[in-house]
Structure formats: structure tokens, C-alpha cells
Amino acid sequence: MKVPLILLEREPKSVHIMATLHYERRQRALRDAYKLFQQAEQKEHELVHPSLPLPKEKKITRTKKQSIGEQLALFDQQTLDELKWIRGPKLRKRFVSQLSIRDIGETRLVMGEFVNIELVGQVAVLTVAENNQYIAIVFDRSFIEESFNRQYLNNFYVLQPYIGKPFTGVGIIRPGKDIGELYCSIQYGTDFRVDNLNLVEIAYKG
């Protein structure tokens, strides 16, 4: 895969909506995505190494009408509308192979295997793969100029031993130079993890 290094020099053209996605919500989504990644790997392992099914436990479930009734009993419509506004836009999860041109300009949580790193100045270009599809993870000028990211600059080299580990990251999907090529631009250092650890945590682990 050709890494779109030239794109590191460009300023993002669309307005970044990361501020509307609360920090805690993004972190929770990253943790959930890591679990989802593990579940997908487990299912793949079970297909290759099938085992006898365990007896299923009976679960008590509620009907959709019951759930809606309970929700309406707790909140009136105005409160529900306000909660929806506070929640902000949806943060959709995508494995690398699920990304398409429809995702361009949107904030997505990207999942895949961290397969390569190329150090570029104070940051790096990461390559993430899944199902024989690849995407470049880039950190452009806005990342470098963001004061919250100072402890991440010049420290991307610590990721090298983690090649082959699961990657999860929240960023904006942008078009590459070639037709059909996509890359993911991340703004905050806390918005990506490798093996469920952020870069600072990896650095402290040594």
C-alpha cells in the first residue's frame, strides 16, 4: 500500500466535529471496539478449531414494547430530546474492510491489525489492515499543533514492538490520492490505542 505522506502537509478542509463527541464517550467506544475485535478473532478461531457447543442458559428478555414503555415512564419527550442532543452524533465502528467512500468526511472508529509504522518528523504514519484491506492512519498539522498532544510528539517509536496487535482509533476518514484510497486522520493522542493501550501507557510500560 502506498502511504499518502503528502497528505500530512494539508490542513483538514472539513470542520472537525470531535468536540461534539465527549472524551469519555470516545474512550468508552475504544474499549468496546477492542472487545469487539477480540470477539471477531475468537469467532474466527472457532471456525478453524470447532468445539462442542455448551448448553445455553435461559435468559429473561423484555419485549420492545416493554422497553419503550419503561423508557417513557422515566423520561418525557423533551428530556429524551435533550439527552439525544447531549449525546451528539453517532460514532460508527468500522473494520478496515468495511470502510467505503460513503465514510469520507465522517468520524469513524476504525478497527484492524496494526501492521506497519513509518516515522515522519514528530509523528508517524501507521498502517492498519483487516481482511486484506489497508488504511493509513495519519497525524497531520492540527495534531502537532494541539497542545494536549505534546507528550505524544517524538514518541511514536515506542509503537514498533506492538506491530501485529489490534488497533482501534477515532478519526475522520479522508480520500487519498488514488481512486478508492482512504486514510484516517486522528486529532488527539488519546483517540487511538494499540492492544487497548494508548501511546503514553505503552511508553511507561517500557
PDB file of C-alpha atoms in Angstrom:
ATOM      1  CA  MET A   1       0.000   0.000   0.000  1.00  0.00           C
ATOM      2  CA  LYS A   2       1.283   3.463  -0.878  1.00  0.00           C
ATOM      3  CA  VAL A   3       1.337   5.647   2.209  1.00  0.00           C
ATOM      4  CA  PRO A   4      -0.046   9.146   1.472  1.00  0.00           C
ATOM      5  CA  LEU A   5       2.751  11.100   3.169  1.00  0.00           C
ATOM      6  CA  ILE A   6       1.964  14.242   1.184  1.00  0.00           C
ATOM      7  CA  LEU A   7      -1.372  14.428   2.951  1.00  0.00           C
ATOM      8  CA  LEU A   8       0.426  15.217   6.207  1.00  0.00           C
ATOM      9  CA  GLU A   9       1.106  18.715   4.925  1.00  0.00           C
ATOM     10  CA  ARG A  10      -2.550  19.507   4.253  1.00  0.00           C
ATOM     11  CA  GLU A  11      -4.897  21.223   6.642  1.00  0.00           C
ATOM     12  CA  PRO A  12      -8.226  19.404   7.083  1.00  0.00           C
ATOM     13  CA  LYS A  13     -10.828  21.101   4.898  1.00  0.00           C
ATOM     14  CA  SER A  14     -13.947  19.992   6.781  1.00  0.00           C
ATOM     15  CA  VAL A  15     -14.866  21.232  10.231  1.00  0.00           C
ATOM     16  CA  HIS A  16     -13.729  18.765  12.880  1.00  0.00           C
ATOM     17  CA  ILE A  17     -16.671  17.555  14.973  1.00  0.00           C
ATOM     18  CA  MET A  18     -14.590  15.771  17.600  1.00  0.00           C
ATOM     19  CA  ALA A  19     -15.558  18.389  20.183  1.00  0.00           C
ATOM     20  CA  THR A  20     -19.175  17.202  19.980  1.00  0.00           C
ATOM     21  CA  LEU A  21     -18.094  13.658  20.809  1.00  0.00           C
ATOM     22  CA  HIS A  22     -17.354  13.770  24.532  1.00  0.00           C
ATOM     23  CA  TYR A  23     -13.941  12.485  25.642  1.00  0.00           C
ATOM     24  CA  GLU A  24     -15.388   9.802  27.921  1.00  0.00           C
ATOM     25  CA  ARG A  25     -17.685   8.623  25.165  1.00  0.00           C
ATOM     26  CA  ARG A  26     -14.767   8.226  22.743  1.00  0.00           C
ATOM     27  CA  GLN A  27     -12.746   6.325  25.354  1.00  0.00           C
ATOM     28  CA  ARG A  28     -15.655   4.014  26.114  1.00  0.00           C
ATOM     29  CA  ALA A  29     -16.129   3.396  22.396  1.00  0.00           C
ATOM     30  CA  LEU A  30     -12.441   2.482  22.040  1.00  0.00           C
ATOM     31  CA  ARG A  31     -12.697  -0.033  24.881  1.00  0.00           C
ATOM     32  CA  ASP A  32     -15.862  -1.528  23.390  1.00  0.00           C
ATOM     33  CA  ALA A  33     -14.222  -1.750  19.958  1.00  0.00           C
ATOM     34  CA  TYR A  34     -11.292  -3.676  21.430  1.00  0.00           C
ATOM     35  CA  LYS A  35     -13.731  -6.203  22.914  1.00  0.00           C
ATOM     36  CA  LEU A  36     -15.497  -6.441  19.550  1.00  0.00           C
ATOM     37  CA  PHE A  37     -12.154  -7.057  17.841  1.00  0.00           C
ATOM     38  CA  GLN A  38     -11.372  -9.856  20.308  1.00  0.00           C
ATOM     39  CA  GLN A  39     -14.795 -11.426  19.767  1.00  0.00           C
ATOM     40  CA  ALA A  40     -14.255 -11.401  15.989  1.00  0.00           C
ATOM     41  CA  GLU A  41     -10.886 -13.113  16.433  1.00  0.00           C
ATOM     42  CA  GLN A  42     -12.445 -15.689  18.757  1.00  0.00           C
ATOM     43  CA  LYS A  43     -15.156 -16.490  16.213  1.00  0.00           C
ATOM     44  CA  GLU A  44     -12.523 -16.904  13.504  1.00  0.00           C
ATOM     45  CA  HIS A  45     -10.583 -19.249  15.789  1.00  0.00           C
ATOM     46  CA  GLU A  46     -13.724 -21.292  16.490  1.00  0.00           C
ATOM     47  CA  LEU A  47     -14.368 -21.697  12.766  1.00  0.00           C
ATOM     48  CA  VAL A  48     -10.887 -23.156  12.348  1.00  0.00           C
ATOM     49  CA  HIS A  49     -10.997 -25.157  15.613  1.00  0.00           C
ATOM     50  CA  PRO A  50     -14.663 -26.041  16.263  1.00  0.00           C
ATOM     51  CA  SER A  51     -15.648 -27.352  19.677  1.00  0.00           C
ATOM     52  CA  LEU A  52     -18.784 -28.944  21.110  1.00  0.00           C
ATOM     53  CA  PRO A  53     -21.450 -26.313  21.922  1.00  0.00           C
ATOM     54  CA  LEU A  54     -22.220 -25.686  25.590  1.00  0.00           C
ATOM     55  CA  PRO A  55     -25.834 -25.868  26.762  1.00  0.00           C
ATOM     56  CA  LYS A  56     -27.457 -22.465  26.545  1.00  0.00           C
ATOM     57  CA  GLU A  57     -28.815 -20.795  29.634  1.00  0.00           C
ATOM     58  CA  LYS A  58     -32.342 -19.448  29.511  1.00  0.00           C
ATOM     59  CA  LYS A  59     -32.416 -15.668  29.552  1.00  0.00           C
ATOM     60  CA  ILE A  60     -35.283 -13.482  30.642  1.00  0.00           C
ATOM     61  CA  THR A  61     -35.877 -10.949  27.893  1.00  0.00           C
ATOM     62  CA  ARG A  62     -38.160  -7.968  27.625  1.00  0.00           C
ATOM     63  CA  THR A  63     -40.208  -7.156  24.583  1.00  0.00           C
ATOM     64  CA  LYS A  64     -39.555  -3.992  22.629  1.00  0.00           C
ATOM     65  CA  LYS A  65     -42.885  -2.543  23.793  1.00  0.00           C
ATOM     66  CA  GLN A  66     -41.978  -3.161  27.430  1.00  0.00           C
ATOM     67  CA  SER A  67     -38.633  -1.402  26.984  1.00  0.00           C
ATOM     68  CA  ILE A  68     -40.228   1.598  25.288  1.00  0.00           C
ATOM     69  CA  GLY A  69     -42.880   1.802  27.999  1.00  0.00           C
ATOM     70  CA  GLU A  70     -40.267   1.820  30.750  1.00  0.00           C
ATOM     71  CA  GLN A  71     -38.259   4.485  28.941  1.00  0.00           C
ATOM     72  CA  LEU A  72     -41.282   6.757  28.512  1.00  0.00           C
ATOM     73  CA  ALA A  73     -42.166   6.292  32.160  1.00  0.00           C
ATOM     74  CA  LEU A  74     -38.731   7.571  33.176  1.00  0.00           C
ATOM     75  CA  PHE A  75     -38.392  10.476  30.723  1.00  0.00           C
ATOM     76  CA  ASP A  76     -40.794  12.781  28.978  1.00  0.00           C
ATOM     77  CA  GLN A  77     -40.204  13.587  25.278  1.00  0.00           C
ATOM     78  CA  GLN A  78     -38.467  16.890  25.968  1.00  0.00           C
ATOM     79  CA  THR A  79     -35.965  15.197  28.291  1.00  0.00           C
ATOM     80  CA  LEU A  80     -35.313  12.466  25.737  1.00  0.00           C
ATOM     81  CA  ASP A  81     -34.671  15.081  23.037  1.00  0.00           C
ATOM     82  CA  GLU A  82     -32.241  16.907  25.329  1.00  0.00           C
ATOM     83  CA  LEU A  83     -30.384  13.692  26.156  1.00  0.00           C
ATOM     84  CA  LYS A  84     -30.104  12.874  22.450  1.00  0.00           C
ATOM     85  CA  TRP A  85     -28.618  16.313  21.765  1.00  0.00           C
ATOM     86  CA  ILE A  86     -26.088  15.920  24.595  1.00  0.00           C
ATOM     87  CA  ARG A  87     -25.063  12.519  23.254  1.00  0.00           C
ATOM     88  CA  GLY A  88     -24.065  14.088  19.962  1.00  0.00           C
ATOM     89  CA  PRO A  89     -23.663  12.404  16.560  1.00  0.00           C
ATOM     90  CA  LYS A  90     -23.344   8.659  16.216  1.00  0.00           C
ATOM     91  CA  LEU A  91     -19.852   7.202  16.374  1.00  0.00           C
ATOM     92  CA  ARG A  92     -19.934   4.279  13.977  1.00  0.00           C
ATOM     93  CA  LYS A  93     -17.427   1.436  14.260  1.00  0.00           C
ATOM     94  CA  ARG A  94     -15.827   0.099  11.093  1.00  0.00           C
ATOM     95  CA  PHE A  95     -13.392  -2.717  10.444  1.00  0.00           C
ATOM     96  CA  VAL A  96     -10.927  -1.626   7.748  1.00  0.00           C
ATOM     97  CA  SER A  97     -12.625  -3.782   5.102  1.00  0.00           C
ATOM     98  CA  GLN A  98     -15.986  -2.145   5.877  1.00  0.00           C
ATOM     99  CA  LEU A  99     -14.838   1.395   5.046  1.00  0.00           C
ATOM    100  CA  SER A 100     -16.031   2.917   1.778  1.00  0.00           C
ATOM    101  CA  ILE A 101     -16.284   6.264   0.014  1.00  0.00           C
ATOM    102  CA  ARG A 102     -19.553   6.787   1.914  1.00  0.00           C
ATOM    103  CA  ASP A 103     -17.477   7.272   5.073  1.00  0.00           C
ATOM    104  CA  ILE A 104     -15.417  10.152   3.628  1.00  0.00           C
ATOM    105  CA  GLY A 105     -15.733  13.255   5.791  1.00  0.00           C
ATOM    106  CA  GLU A 106     -17.257  11.291   8.665  1.00  0.00           C
ATOM    107  CA  THR A 107     -15.822  10.467  12.079  1.00  0.00           C
ATOM    108  CA  ARG A 108     -15.374   6.718  12.377  1.00  0.00           C
ATOM    109  CA  LEU A 109     -13.904   4.305  14.895  1.00  0.00           C
ATOM    110  CA  VAL A 110     -11.518   2.209  12.792  1.00  0.00           C
ATOM    111  CA  MET A 111     -10.558  -1.335  13.814  1.00  0.00           C
ATOM    112  CA  GLY A 112      -7.896  -3.638  12.418  1.00  0.00           C
ATOM    113  CA  GLU A 113      -4.430  -5.079  12.885  1.00  0.00           C
ATOM    114  CA  PHE A 114      -1.502  -2.680  13.312  1.00  0.00           C
ATOM    115  CA  VAL A 115       0.901  -3.909  10.615  1.00  0.00           C
ATOM    116  CA  ASN A 116       3.409  -1.115   9.944  1.00  0.00           C
ATOM    117  CA  ILE A 117       4.789   2.198  11.190  1.00  0.00           C
ATOM    118  CA  GLU A 118       6.796   4.841   9.360  1.00  0.00           C
ATOM    119  CA  LEU A 119       8.183   7.653  11.492  1.00  0.00           C
ATOM    120  CA  VAL A 120       7.634  11.067   9.905  1.00  0.00           C
ATOM    121  CA  GLY A 121       9.091  14.018  11.783  1.00  0.00           C
ATOM    122  CA  GLN A 122       7.439  14.325  15.188  1.00  0.00           C
ATOM    123  CA  VAL A 123       4.689  11.834  14.337  1.00  0.00           C
ATOM    124  CA  ALA A 124       4.248   8.742  12.156  1.00  0.00           C
ATOM    125  CA  VAL A 125       2.069   7.050   9.568  1.00  0.00           C
ATOM    126  CA  LEU A 126       0.563   3.810  10.823  1.00  0.00           C
ATOM    127  CA  THR A 127      -0.783   1.114   8.539  1.00  0.00           C
ATOM    128  CA  VAL A 128      -3.759  -0.886   9.744  1.00  0.00           C
ATOM    129  CA  ALA A 129      -5.096  -3.962   7.945  1.00  0.00           C
ATOM    130  CA  GLU A 130      -8.084  -6.279   8.081  1.00  0.00           C
ATOM    131  CA  ASN A 131      -9.300  -8.896   5.621  1.00  0.00           C
ATOM    132  CA  ASN A 132      -6.583  -7.955   3.090  1.00  0.00           C
ATOM    133  CA  GLN A 133      -7.632  -4.295   3.136  1.00  0.00           C
ATOM    134  CA  TYR A 134      -5.345  -1.493   4.332  1.00  0.00           C
ATOM    135  CA  ILE A 135      -5.717   2.061   5.597  1.00  0.00           C
ATOM    136  CA  ALA A 136      -3.140   4.668   6.590  1.00  0.00           C
ATOM    137  CA  ILE A 137      -3.571   6.352   9.974  1.00  0.00           C
ATOM    138  CA  VAL A 138      -2.098   9.855   9.836  1.00  0.00           C
ATOM    139  CA  PHE A 139      -1.455  12.675  12.288  1.00  0.00           C
ATOM    140  CA  ASP A 140      -1.468  15.961  10.406  1.00  0.00           C
ATOM    141  CA  ARG A 141      -0.533  19.515  11.318  1.00  0.00           C
ATOM    142  CA  SER A 142      -3.569  20.014  13.546  1.00  0.00           C
ATOM    143  CA  PHE A 143      -2.407  17.055  15.674  1.00  0.00           C
ATOM    144  CA  ILE A 144       1.088  18.531  16.038  1.00  0.00           C
ATOM    145  CA  GLU A 145      -0.243  21.987  16.938  1.00  0.00           C
ATOM    146  CA  GLU A 146      -2.740  20.674  19.519  1.00  0.00           C
ATOM    147  CA  SER A 147      -1.268  21.429  22.967  1.00  0.00           C
ATOM    148  CA  PHE A 148      -2.841  18.310  24.507  1.00  0.00           C
ATOM    149  CA  ASN A 149      -0.686  16.159  22.202  1.00  0.00           C
ATOM    150  CA  ARG A 150       2.744  17.411  23.303  1.00  0.00           C
ATOM    151  CA  GLN A 151       3.591  14.251  25.241  1.00  0.00           C
ATOM    152  CA  TYR A 152       2.876  12.161  22.135  1.00  0.00           C
ATOM    153  CA  LEU A 153       5.212  14.019  19.783  1.00  0.00           C
ATOM    154  CA  ASN A 154       8.540  12.299  19.023  1.00  0.00           C
ATOM    155  CA  ASN A 155       7.405   9.201  20.917  1.00  0.00           C
ATOM    156  CA  PHE A 156       5.732   7.152  18.196  1.00  0.00           C
ATOM    157  CA  TYR A 157       8.761   4.849  18.001  1.00  0.00           C
ATOM    158  CA  VAL A 158       7.511   3.045  21.131  1.00  0.00           C
ATOM    159  CA  LEU A 159       4.760   1.503  18.983  1.00  0.00           C
ATOM    160  CA  GLN A 160       7.185  -0.577  16.895  1.00  0.00           C
ATOM    161  CA  PRO A 161       7.179  -3.655  19.204  1.00  0.00           C
ATOM    162  CA  TYR A 162       3.366  -3.682  19.009  1.00  0.00           C
ATOM    163  CA  ILE A 163       3.171  -4.473  15.303  1.00  0.00           C
ATOM    164  CA  GLY A 164       0.677  -7.304  14.887  1.00  0.00           C
ATOM    165  CA  LYS A 165      -1.528  -6.119  17.752  1.00  0.00           C
ATOM    166  CA  PRO A 166      -5.141  -4.865  17.498  1.00  0.00           C
ATOM    167  CA  PHE A 167      -5.583  -1.184  16.589  1.00  0.00           C
ATOM    168  CA  THR A 168      -8.605   0.958  17.419  1.00  0.00           C
ATOM    169  CA  GLY A 169      -8.782   4.654  16.603  1.00  0.00           C
ATOM    170  CA  VAL A 170     -11.266   7.511  16.232  1.00  0.00           C
ATOM    171  CA  GLY A 171     -10.651   9.877  13.345  1.00  0.00           C
ATOM    172  CA  ILE A 172     -12.029  11.451  10.194  1.00  0.00           C
ATOM    173  CA  ILE A 173     -11.991   9.397   7.002  1.00  0.00           C
ATOM    174  CA  ARG A 174     -10.472  11.263   4.053  1.00  0.00           C
ATOM    175  CA  PRO A 175      -9.796  10.403   0.404  1.00  0.00           C
ATOM    176  CA  GLY A 176      -6.272   9.508  -0.677  1.00  0.00           C
ATOM    177  CA  LYS A 177      -4.543  10.470  -3.930  1.00  0.00           C
ATOM    178  CA  ASP A 178      -5.585   7.308  -5.761  1.00  0.00           C
ATOM    179  CA  ILE A 179      -9.157   6.354  -6.603  1.00  0.00           C
ATOM    180  CA  GLY A 180     -10.708   4.353  -3.787  1.00  0.00           C
ATOM    181  CA  GLU A 181      -7.823   5.046  -1.407  1.00  0.00           C
ATOM    182  CA  LEU A 182      -8.784   6.210   2.061  1.00  0.00           C
ATOM    183  CA  TYR A 183      -6.896   7.351   5.130  1.00  0.00           C
ATOM    184  CA  CYS A 184      -7.882   8.183   8.687  1.00  0.00           C
ATOM    185  CA  SER A 185      -6.808  11.472  10.279  1.00  0.00           C
ATOM    186  CA  ILE A 186      -6.597  11.454  14.083  1.00  0.00           C
ATOM    187  CA  GLN A 187      -6.587  14.704  16.058  1.00  0.00           C
ATOM    188  CA  TYR A 188      -5.968  13.651  19.671  1.00  0.00           C
ATOM    189  CA  GLY A 189      -3.379  11.246  21.049  1.00  0.00           C
ATOM    190  CA  THR A 190      -5.959   9.721  23.373  1.00  0.00           C
ATOM    191  CA  ASP A 191      -8.130   8.793  20.383  1.00  0.00           C
ATOM    192  CA  PHE A 192      -6.178   5.732  19.278  1.00  0.00           C
ATOM    193  CA  ARG A 193      -4.994   2.593  21.009  1.00  0.00           C
ATOM    194  CA  VAL A 194      -2.804  -0.380  20.147  1.00  0.00           C
ATOM    195  CA  ASP A 195      -3.611  -3.564  22.065  1.00  0.00           C
ATOM    196  CA  ASN A 196      -6.025  -1.416  24.108  1.00  0.00           C
ATOM    197  CA  LEU A 197      -3.200   0.881  25.314  1.00  0.00           C
ATOM    198  CA  ASN A 198      -2.590   4.485  24.306  1.00  0.00           C
ATOM    199  CA  LEU A 199       0.872   5.643  23.307  1.00  0.00           C
ATOM    200  CA  VAL A 200       1.700   7.162  26.712  1.00  0.00           C
ATOM    201  CA  GLU A 201       0.735   3.946  28.508  1.00  0.00           C
ATOM    202  CA  ILE A 202       2.947   1.965  26.128  1.00  0.00           C
ATOM    203  CA  ALA A 203       5.844   4.354  26.745  1.00  0.00           C
ATOM    204  CA  TYR A 204       5.513   3.950  30.529  1.00  0.00           C
ATOM    205  CA  LYS A 205       5.450   0.170  30.183  1.00  0.00           C
ATOM    206  CA  GLY A 206       8.865   0.428  28.548  1.00  0.00           C
TER     207      GLY A 206
END
